[in-house]
Amino acid sequence: MAQQRDQPNSEKISCSICLDLLKDPVTTSCGHSYCMDCIKTHWDGEGGKRIYSCPQCRKTFKRRPDLQKNILLAELVEELKKTGLQAAANICSRHDKMMEIFCGNDQQLICFLCAMDEHKGHKIVPAAVERMKKQKELEVSRLNIQQRIQDRQKDVKLLQQELEDIRVSADKTVEDSKEMFTEMIRVKEVKEKLEKEIRDLKRKDTEHLEDVTAAVKELRGKLQDILKETWTNISLTITQPDVLLSEPQPEPKTRDEFLKYSTEITLDPNTAHRYVLLSAGNRKATLREQKQRYPDHPDRFTGSWQVLSRESLTGRCYWEVEWSGLGVVVAVAYKNICRKGNSDKCEFGRNDRSWSLRCGPNRYKFSYNNTKTPVSGPRSSRIGVYLDHRAGILSFYSISETMTLLHRVQTTFTEPLHAGVYLFSDGGWLFSSGATAEFLKLR
């Protein structure tokens, strides 16, 4: 009853001319209120008599009154409209009762008649209780996110400090090693000069190919001798700073040790070929017969059925790929690998921008810069990949009940890397047995 007394009375704030809720309400000097357009129209009709009257009490005015909008009355009208809309939203369309109960089975608001009928036996609670529960869950989620943000900010500060320490150490090295860099510049000039001679020789007529090859070998030998001798002299005379001489950390041996460096990989939809479907939160790639409706993007592969990760990889990382179908290629690549067409510059393992392991039902094959190396090892549908970017180590493992090293690369990585997969089909354009590859969650 108290609630009804507090709500505005729609009859008291209705226009006596149009009988609807007041619109732009105005009040005459006799105290009666009308819609502005309604009273104006009424007085326009009385204009010929030069006497203006109130439609309710018939009080007359010799001069047409000036009208001012009644702000308080306008606010009451808006309150009544909102009250009506809110009440309508909480009324059961089936039983015309207030929906004050929440059904946990169907995740919806219901009235007490619904609870005794079609929702009988379901888990039900008062709507206010469920609303409080959801608010608490949202608050816990918000606090967790804030904590994660703070943790990431701390990690960033530590990395920034690390970078600053390295920069200071490098500056000191430059200051103390001017002679070393002068010598290195000289070696570089010699190297560039000899490489230019090699390029000039290669451009000669193919009829002299054997002579050119012999000359190239001779110049290459000279270059290697000069570089070896010069670098040996530099190494003997220059002492590297402590930060550069620190002993590398031992490589993991057991799967538990590898899992300490597990990294969650997600695939970048902007790089996926249009026949590659991404799913499972962009962790799974599947070769499909139908083209996907991906938008145009400069990072997208247009000729090779492959995709790269969203994350760039540095430091120590470990991840695992579960595959099925005819075969897949598990790879890492620099971000600036070619994307357009199906040339060797784009496909994983066929250029100097990527390293790959081809996994098939009966064999493995490692590829880099179009050089293929057969790999022996137990067949498995799960491949583990370990990367130590700073140490230049890339290793592939067969994962089953045991963890077996398939191939290990020792090189120098000059840029951050991205994980990737290439998917094989059964041939042609049918894709009836197109491959799948999923980057697993290891934590």
Coordinates of C-alpha atoms in Angstrom, one line a residue:
M1 CA 0.0 0.0 0.0
A2 CA 2.8 2.3 0.8
Q3 CA 4.3 1.6 -2.5
Q4 CA 1.1 2.5 -4.3
R5 CA 0.8 5.8 -2.3
D6 CA 4.4 6.7 -3.4
Q7 CA 3.8 6.2 -7.1
P8 CA 2.4 9.1 -9.2
N9 CA -1.4 8.9 -10.0
S10 CA -1.7 8.8 -13.8
E11 CA -5.2 10.4 -13.7
K12 CA -4.0 13.4 -11.8
I13 CA -1.2 14.1 -14.4
S14 CA -3.3 13.5 -17.5
C15 CA -4.5 16.3 -19.9
S16 CA -8.2 16.9 -19.6
I17 CA -8.3 17.9 -23.3
C18 CA -6.5 14.8 -25.0
L19 CA -7.0 12.5 -21.9
D20 CA -3.3 11.2 -22.3
L21 CA -0.4 11.8 -20.0
L22 CA 0.8 15.4 -20.1
K23 CA 3.3 16.2 -22.8
D24 CA 5.3 19.4 -22.2
P25 CA 2.9 20.3 -19.3
V26 CA 2.0 23.9 -18.7
T27 CA -0.2 25.3 -15.8
T28 CA -2.6 28.3 -16.1
S29 CA -3.0 30.9 -13.4
C30 CA -6.2 29.1 -12.2
G31 CA -4.0 26.0 -11.3
H32 CA -5.1 23.6 -14.1
S33 CA -2.5 21.8 -16.2
Y34 CA -2.6 20.8 -19.9
C35 CA -0.3 19.7 -22.8
M36 CA 1.2 22.8 -24.3
D37 CA 0.0 22.0 -27.8
C38 CA -3.5 21.1 -26.5
I39 CA -4.1 24.4 -24.7
K40 CA -2.6 26.4 -27.5
T41 CA -5.0 24.8 -30.0
H42 CA -7.9 25.4 -27.7
W43 CA -7.1 29.1 -27.3
D44 CA -6.5 29.5 -31.1
G45 CA -10.1 28.4 -31.5
E46 CA -11.3 31.1 -29.1
G47 CA -9.1 33.8 -30.7
G48 CA -12.0 35.3 -32.6
K49 CA -13.9 36.1 -29.4
R50 CA -10.8 37.8 -27.9
I51 CA -11.7 36.0 -24.6
Y52 CA -9.6 33.0 -23.4
S53 CA -11.0 30.5 -20.9
C54 CA -9.8 27.5 -18.9
P55 CA -11.4 24.3 -20.3
Q56 CA -11.9 22.8 -16.8
C57 CA -13.2 25.7 -14.5
R58 CA -14.2 28.1 -17.4
K59 CA -12.3 31.0 -15.8
T60 CA -11.8 33.7 -18.5
F61 CA -8.8 35.8 -19.3
K62 CA -9.0 39.1 -21.1
R63 CA -5.5 38.7 -22.4
R64 CA -4.1 35.4 -23.7
P65 CA -1.9 34.1 -20.8
D66 CA 1.8 33.5 -21.3
L67 CA 2.6 29.8 -20.8
Q68 CA 5.7 28.4 -19.0
K69 CA 6.6 24.7 -18.8
N70 CA 5.9 23.1 -15.4
I71 CA 9.2 21.3 -14.7
L72 CA 8.0 19.5 -11.6
L73 CA 5.0 18.1 -13.4
A74 CA 7.2 17.0 -16.4
E75 CA 9.4 15.1 -14.0
L76 CA 6.4 13.3 -12.4
V77 CA 5.2 12.2 -15.9
E78 CA 8.7 10.8 -16.7
E79 CA 8.7 8.9 -13.3
L80 CA 5.3 7.4 -14.1
K81 CA 6.5 6.2 -17.5
K82 CA 9.6 4.6 -16.1
T83 CA 7.6 2.9 -13.3
G84 CA 5.3 1.5 -15.9
L85 CA 8.2 0.1 -18.0
Q86 CA 10.0 -1.4 -15.1
A87 CA 6.9 -3.1 -13.8
A88 CA 6.1 -4.5 -17.3
A89 CA 9.6 -5.9 -17.6
N90 CA 9.2 -7.8 -14.3
I91 CA 5.7 -9.3 -15.1
C92 CA 5.4 -12.9 -16.2
S93 CA 3.9 -12.9 -19.7
R94 CA 2.2 -16.3 -19.0
H95 CA 0.6 -15.7 -15.5
D96 CA 0.7 -11.9 -15.3
K97 CA 2.5 -12.2 -11.9
M98 CA 5.7 -10.5 -10.6
M99 CA 8.8 -12.6 -11.5
E100 CA 10.6 -12.7 -8.1
I101 CA 12.2 -16.2 -8.3
F102 CA 15.3 -17.4 -10.2
C103 CA 15.4 -20.9 -11.7
G104 CA 19.0 -22.3 -11.6
N105 CA 18.3 -25.1 -14.1
D106 CA 17.0 -22.8 -16.8
Q107 CA 18.9 -19.7 -15.8
Q108 CA 15.9 -17.3 -15.9
L109 CA 13.5 -15.3 -13.8
I110 CA 10.1 -16.9 -13.1
C111 CA 6.9 -16.2 -11.1
F112 CA 5.7 -18.4 -8.2
L113 CA 3.1 -20.0 -10.5
C114 CA 5.8 -21.0 -13.0
A115 CA 7.8 -22.5 -10.0
M116 CA 4.9 -24.8 -9.2
D117 CA 4.2 -25.7 -12.8
E118 CA 6.8 -26.2 -15.6
H119 CA 9.8 -25.5 -13.3
K120 CA 8.6 -27.8 -10.5
G121 CA 11.5 -29.8 -9.0
H122 CA 14.1 -27.3 -10.3
K123 CA 16.6 -25.6 -8.2
I124 CA 15.0 -22.2 -7.4
V125 CA 16.1 -19.3 -5.2
P126 CA 14.8 -15.7 -4.6
A127 CA 15.8 -13.4 -7.4
A128 CA 17.4 -11.0 -4.9
V129 CA 19.6 -13.9 -3.6
E130 CA 20.8 -14.9 -7.1
R131 CA 21.5 -11.2 -7.9
M132 CA 23.6 -10.9 -4.8
K133 CA 25.5 -14.1 -5.7
K134 CA 26.2 -12.8 -9.2
Q135 CA 27.4 -9.5 -7.9
K136 CA 29.8 -11.3 -5.5
E137 CA 31.1 -13.5 -8.4
L138 CA 31.7 -10.4 -10.5
E139 CA 33.5 -8.7 -7.7
V140 CA 35.8 -11.7 -7.2
S141 CA 36.5 -11.8 -10.9
R142 CA 37.3 -8.1 -11.0
L143 CA 39.7 -8.4 -8.0
N144 CA 41.5 -11.4 -9.8
I145 CA 41.9 -9.3 -12.9
Q146 CA 43.3 -6.4 -11.0
Q147 CA 45.7 -8.7 -9.2
R148 CA 46.9 -10.1 -12.6
I149 CA 47.3 -6.6 -13.9
Q150 CA 49.5 -5.7 -10.9
D151 CA 51.5 -8.9 -11.3
R152 CA 52.1 -8.1 -15.0
Q153 CA 53.1 -4.6 -14.1
K154 CA 55.7 -5.9 -11.7
D155 CA 57.1 -8.3 -14.3
V156 CA 57.4 -5.3 -16.8
K157 CA 59.3 -3.3 -14.2
L158 CA 61.7 -6.2 -13.6
L159 CA 62.3 -6.6 -17.3
Q160 CA 62.8 -2.9 -17.7
Q161 CA 65.4 -3.0 -14.9
E162 CA 67.1 -6.0 -16.6
L163 CA 67.2 -4.1 -19.9
E164 CA 68.6 -1.1 -18.1
D165 CA 71.4 -3.2 -16.5
I166 CA 72.2 -4.7 -19.9
R167 CA 72.3 -1.3 -21.5
V168 CA 74.6 0.1 -18.8
S169 CA 76.9 -3.0 -19.2
A170 CA 76.9 -2.6 -23.0
D171 CA 77.7 1.1 -22.8
K172 CA 80.7 0.2 -20.6
T173 CA 81.8 -2.4 -23.1
V174 CA 81.7 0.1 -25.9
E175 CA 83.7 2.6 -24.0
D176 CA 86.4 0.0 -23.0
S177 CA 86.6 -1.8 -26.3
K178 CA 87.1 0.9 -29.0
E179 CA 90.0 -1.1 -30.6
M180 CA 87.9 -4.2 -30.8
F181 CA 85.1 -2.5 -32.7
T182 CA 87.6 -0.8 -35.0
E183 CA 89.1 -4.2 -35.9
M184 CA 85.6 -5.7 -36.3
I185 CA 84.7 -2.9 -38.7
R186 CA 87.9 -3.6 -40.7
V187 CA 87.0 -7.3 -40.9
K188 CA 83.5 -6.4 -42.0
E189 CA 84.9 -4.3 -44.8
V190 CA 87.1 -7.1 -45.9
K191 CA 84.2 -9.5 -45.8
E192 CA 82.0 -7.2 -47.8
K193 CA 84.7 -6.7 -50.4
L194 CA 85.3 -10.5 -50.8
E195 CA 81.5 -11.1 -51.0
K196 CA 81.2 -8.5 -53.7
E197 CA 84.0 -10.3 -55.7
I198 CA 82.0 -13.6 -55.2
R199 CA 78.8 -12.0 -56.5
D200 CA 80.7 -10.6 -59.5
L201 CA 82.2 -14.0 -60.3
K202 CA 78.8 -15.6 -60.1
R203 CA 77.4 -13.2 -62.6
K204 CA 79.9 -14.3 -65.3
D205 CA 78.9 -16.4 -68.3
T206 CA 77.6 -19.9 -67.4
E207 CA 80.2 -21.3 -69.8
H208 CA 82.9 -20.5 -67.2
L209 CA 80.9 -22.0 -64.3
E210 CA 83.7 -24.4 -63.3
D211 CA 86.3 -21.6 -63.2
V212 CA 83.9 -19.4 -61.3
T213 CA 83.2 -22.2 -58.7
A214 CA 86.9 -22.7 -58.2
A215 CA 87.4 -19.0 -57.7
V216 CA 84.5 -18.8 -55.2
K217 CA 85.9 -21.6 -53.2
E218 CA 89.3 -20.0 -53.1
L219 CA 87.9 -16.6 -52.0
R220 CA 85.7 -18.2 -49.4
G221 CA 88.7 -20.1 -48.0
K222 CA 90.6 -16.8 -47.8
L223 CA 87.7 -15.1 -46.1
Q224 CA 87.3 -17.9 -43.5
D225 CA 91.1 -17.8 -42.8
I226 CA 91.1 -14.0 -42.4
L227 CA 87.9 -14.1 -40.2
K228 CA 89.3 -17.0 -38.1
E229 CA 92.7 -15.3 -37.5
T230 CA 91.2 -11.9 -36.8
W231 CA 88.5 -13.2 -34.5
T232 CA 91.1 -15.3 -32.6
N233 CA 93.2 -12.2 -32.1
I234 CA 90.2 -10.2 -30.9
S235 CA 89.1 -13.0 -28.5
L236 CA 92.6 -13.1 -27.0
T237 CA 92.8 -9.4 -26.3
I238 CA 89.3 -8.4 -25.3
T239 CA 87.6 -9.3 -22.0
Q240 CA 83.8 -9.4 -22.3
P241 CA 81.7 -7.9 -19.5
D242 CA 80.5 -10.2 -16.7
V243 CA 76.9 -10.0 -18.0
L244 CA 77.9 -11.5 -21.3
L245 CA 80.1 -14.2 -19.7
S246 CA 77.5 -15.6 -17.4
E247 CA 77.1 -19.4 -17.7
P248 CA 74.0 -20.5 -19.6
Q249 CA 71.3 -22.3 -17.6
P250 CA 71.2 -26.1 -18.1
E251 CA 68.7 -27.4 -20.6
P252 CA 65.6 -29.2 -19.1
K253 CA 65.8 -33.0 -19.1
T254 CA 62.5 -34.3 -17.8
R255 CA 59.0 -33.3 -18.9
D256 CA 58.3 -31.7 -15.5
E257 CA 61.3 -29.5 -16.0
F258 CA 60.1 -28.5 -19.5
L259 CA 56.6 -27.7 -18.1
K260 CA 58.2 -25.0 -15.9
Y261 CA 58.6 -23.0 -19.2
S262 CA 55.2 -23.9 -20.6
T263 CA 53.7 -21.0 -22.7
E264 CA 50.1 -20.7 -23.8
I265 CA 49.9 -20.2 -27.5
T266 CA 47.0 -18.7 -29.4
L267 CA 46.7 -18.4 -33.1
D268 CA 46.3 -15.0 -34.9
P269 CA 43.2 -15.0 -37.1
N270 CA 44.8 -12.2 -39.2
T271 CA 47.5 -14.6 -40.4
A272 CA 45.3 -17.7 -41.1
H273 CA 44.9 -18.9 -44.7
R274 CA 41.2 -18.7 -45.7
Y275 CA 41.0 -22.5 -45.8
V276 CA 42.2 -22.8 -42.2
L277 CA 39.4 -22.7 -39.6
L278 CA 40.4 -21.6 -36.1
S279 CA 38.5 -22.9 -33.0
A280 CA 38.9 -23.7 -29.3
G281 CA 39.7 -20.1 -28.4
N282 CA 42.0 -19.8 -31.4
R283 CA 44.2 -22.7 -30.2
K284 CA 43.1 -25.2 -32.8
A285 CA 43.5 -25.0 -36.6
T286 CA 41.6 -27.3 -39.1
L287 CA 42.0 -27.5 -42.9
R288 CA 38.5 -27.1 -44.3
E289 CA 37.0 -27.4 -47.8
Q290 CA 35.0 -24.1 -47.5
K291 CA 36.7 -20.8 -47.4
Q292 CA 36.4 -18.9 -44.1
R293 CA 35.1 -15.3 -44.2
Y294 CA 38.2 -13.7 -42.9
P295 CA 38.7 -10.0 -43.8
D296 CA 41.6 -8.8 -45.9
H297 CA 44.7 -8.3 -43.9
P298 CA 48.4 -7.7 -44.9
D299 CA 49.5 -10.4 -42.4
R300 CA 47.3 -13.2 -43.9
F301 CA 49.0 -16.1 -45.8
T302 CA 47.4 -16.3 -49.2
G303 CA 49.1 -19.3 -50.8
S304 CA 50.2 -21.7 -47.9
W305 CA 47.7 -23.4 -45.6
Q306 CA 49.3 -22.2 -42.5
V307 CA 48.9 -19.8 -39.5
L308 CA 51.2 -18.0 -37.0
S309 CA 50.7 -17.4 -33.3
R310 CA 49.6 -14.1 -31.8
E311 CA 52.4 -14.2 -29.2
S312 CA 56.0 -13.4 -30.0
L313 CA 58.5 -15.7 -28.3
T314 CA 61.7 -14.8 -26.5
G315 CA 63.5 -16.3 -23.6
R316 CA 62.7 -19.9 -22.6
C317 CA 59.4 -21.3 -23.9
Y318 CA 57.8 -24.8 -24.2
W319 CA 54.6 -25.8 -25.9
E320 CA 52.9 -29.0 -27.2
V321 CA 50.9 -29.6 -30.4
E322 CA 48.3 -32.4 -30.8
W323 CA 47.8 -33.3 -34.5
S324 CA 45.7 -35.6 -36.6
G325 CA 45.0 -36.3 -40.3
L326 CA 47.4 -36.8 -43.1
G327 CA 50.2 -34.6 -41.6
V328 CA 51.2 -31.2 -40.2
V329 CA 54.3 -29.0 -40.1
V330 CA 55.1 -27.7 -36.6
A331 CA 57.2 -24.5 -37.0
V332 CA 58.7 -21.3 -35.6
A333 CA 59.2 -18.2 -37.8
Y334 CA 60.2 -14.6 -37.7
K335 CA 57.2 -12.2 -38.0
N336 CA 58.5 -10.7 -41.3
I337 CA 58.2 -14.0 -43.2
C338 CA 56.6 -13.5 -46.6
R339 CA 52.8 -13.8 -46.7
K340 CA 51.7 -13.4 -50.3
G341 CA 51.6 -16.3 -52.8
N342 CA 52.8 -19.9 -52.4
S343 CA 56.6 -19.5 -53.1
D344 CA 59.4 -20.9 -50.9
K345 CA 59.6 -17.5 -49.3
C346 CA 56.3 -18.1 -47.6
E347 CA 56.2 -21.8 -46.7
F348 CA 57.6 -22.8 -43.3
G349 CA 61.1 -24.4 -43.5
R350 CA 61.8 -23.3 -47.1
N351 CA 63.5 -20.1 -46.3
D352 CA 65.9 -18.5 -43.8
R353 CA 63.0 -17.0 -41.9
S354 CA 61.6 -20.2 -40.4
W355 CA 62.4 -23.7 -39.0
S356 CA 60.0 -26.6 -39.2
L357 CA 59.4 -30.3 -38.4
R358 CA 57.1 -32.2 -40.8
C359 CA 55.0 -34.8 -39.0
G360 CA 53.4 -37.6 -41.0
P361 CA 52.0 -41.0 -40.3
N362 CA 55.3 -42.8 -41.1
R363 CA 58.1 -40.2 -41.0
Y364 CA 59.5 -36.9 -39.7
K365 CA 61.5 -34.4 -41.6
F366 CA 63.2 -31.2 -40.4
S367 CA 63.6 -28.3 -42.8
Y368 CA 65.4 -24.9 -42.8
N369 CA 66.2 -22.7 -45.8
N370 CA 64.9 -25.4 -48.1
T371 CA 67.4 -28.0 -46.7
K372 CA 65.5 -31.1 -45.6
T373 CA 66.9 -33.5 -43.0
P374 CA 65.2 -36.9 -42.4
V375 CA 64.5 -37.5 -38.7
S376 CA 64.0 -40.8 -36.9
G377 CA 62.1 -41.4 -33.8
P378 CA 58.9 -42.9 -32.3
R379 CA 55.7 -41.9 -34.0
S380 CA 53.3 -39.8 -31.8
S381 CA 50.3 -37.5 -32.4
R382 CA 51.8 -35.0 -29.9
I383 CA 54.9 -32.9 -30.5
G384 CA 56.7 -30.9 -27.8
V385 CA 58.7 -27.8 -28.8
Y386 CA 61.4 -26.2 -26.6
L387 CA 62.9 -22.8 -27.4
D388 CA 65.8 -21.0 -25.6
H389 CA 65.9 -17.8 -27.7
R390 CA 69.0 -16.3 -26.0
A391 CA 71.0 -19.6 -26.2
G392 CA 69.8 -20.2 -29.8
I393 CA 68.4 -23.7 -29.0
L394 CA 65.3 -25.1 -30.8
S395 CA 64.3 -28.7 -30.0
F396 CA 61.5 -31.0 -31.1
Y397 CA 60.2 -33.9 -29.0
S398 CA 57.9 -36.9 -29.5
I399 CA 55.5 -37.1 -26.6
S400 CA 53.8 -40.3 -25.5
E401 CA 54.4 -42.2 -22.3
T402 CA 58.0 -41.0 -22.6
M403 CA 59.6 -37.9 -24.0
T404 CA 62.0 -38.5 -26.9
L405 CA 64.2 -35.9 -28.6
L406 CA 63.6 -35.9 -32.4
H407 CA 65.8 -33.0 -33.5
R408 CA 67.8 -30.2 -32.0
V409 CA 69.0 -26.9 -33.6
Q410 CA 71.8 -24.7 -32.3
T411 CA 71.8 -21.3 -34.1
T412 CA 71.5 -17.6 -33.4
F413 CA 68.1 -16.0 -33.4
T414 CA 68.1 -12.3 -34.3
E415 CA 64.5 -11.5 -33.8
P416 CA 61.5 -12.7 -31.7
L417 CA 59.9 -15.8 -33.0
H418 CA 56.3 -16.9 -33.6
A419 CA 54.9 -20.5 -33.3
G420 CA 53.1 -21.8 -36.4
V421 CA 51.5 -24.8 -38.1
Y422 CA 51.1 -25.9 -41.8
L423 CA 48.2 -28.3 -42.5
F424 CA 48.2 -31.1 -45.2
S425 CA 45.2 -32.4 -47.1
D426 CA 44.6 -35.7 -48.9
G427 CA 45.5 -34.0 -52.2
G428 CA 43.7 -31.7 -54.6
W429 CA 41.0 -29.4 -53.2
L430 CA 38.7 -31.9 -51.5
F431 CA 40.1 -31.8 -48.0
S432 CA 38.1 -34.9 -47.1
S433 CA 40.8 -35.8 -44.6
G434 CA 42.2 -32.3 -43.8
A435 CA 44.6 -32.2 -40.9
T436 CA 44.1 -30.5 -37.5
A437 CA 46.6 -29.1 -35.0
E438 CA 45.8 -27.9 -31.5
F439 CA 48.1 -26.0 -29.2
L440 CA 47.5 -27.6 -25.8
K441 CA 46.9 -26.0 -22.4
L442 CA 49.6 -27.4 -20.2
R443 CA 48.7 -25.6 -17.0

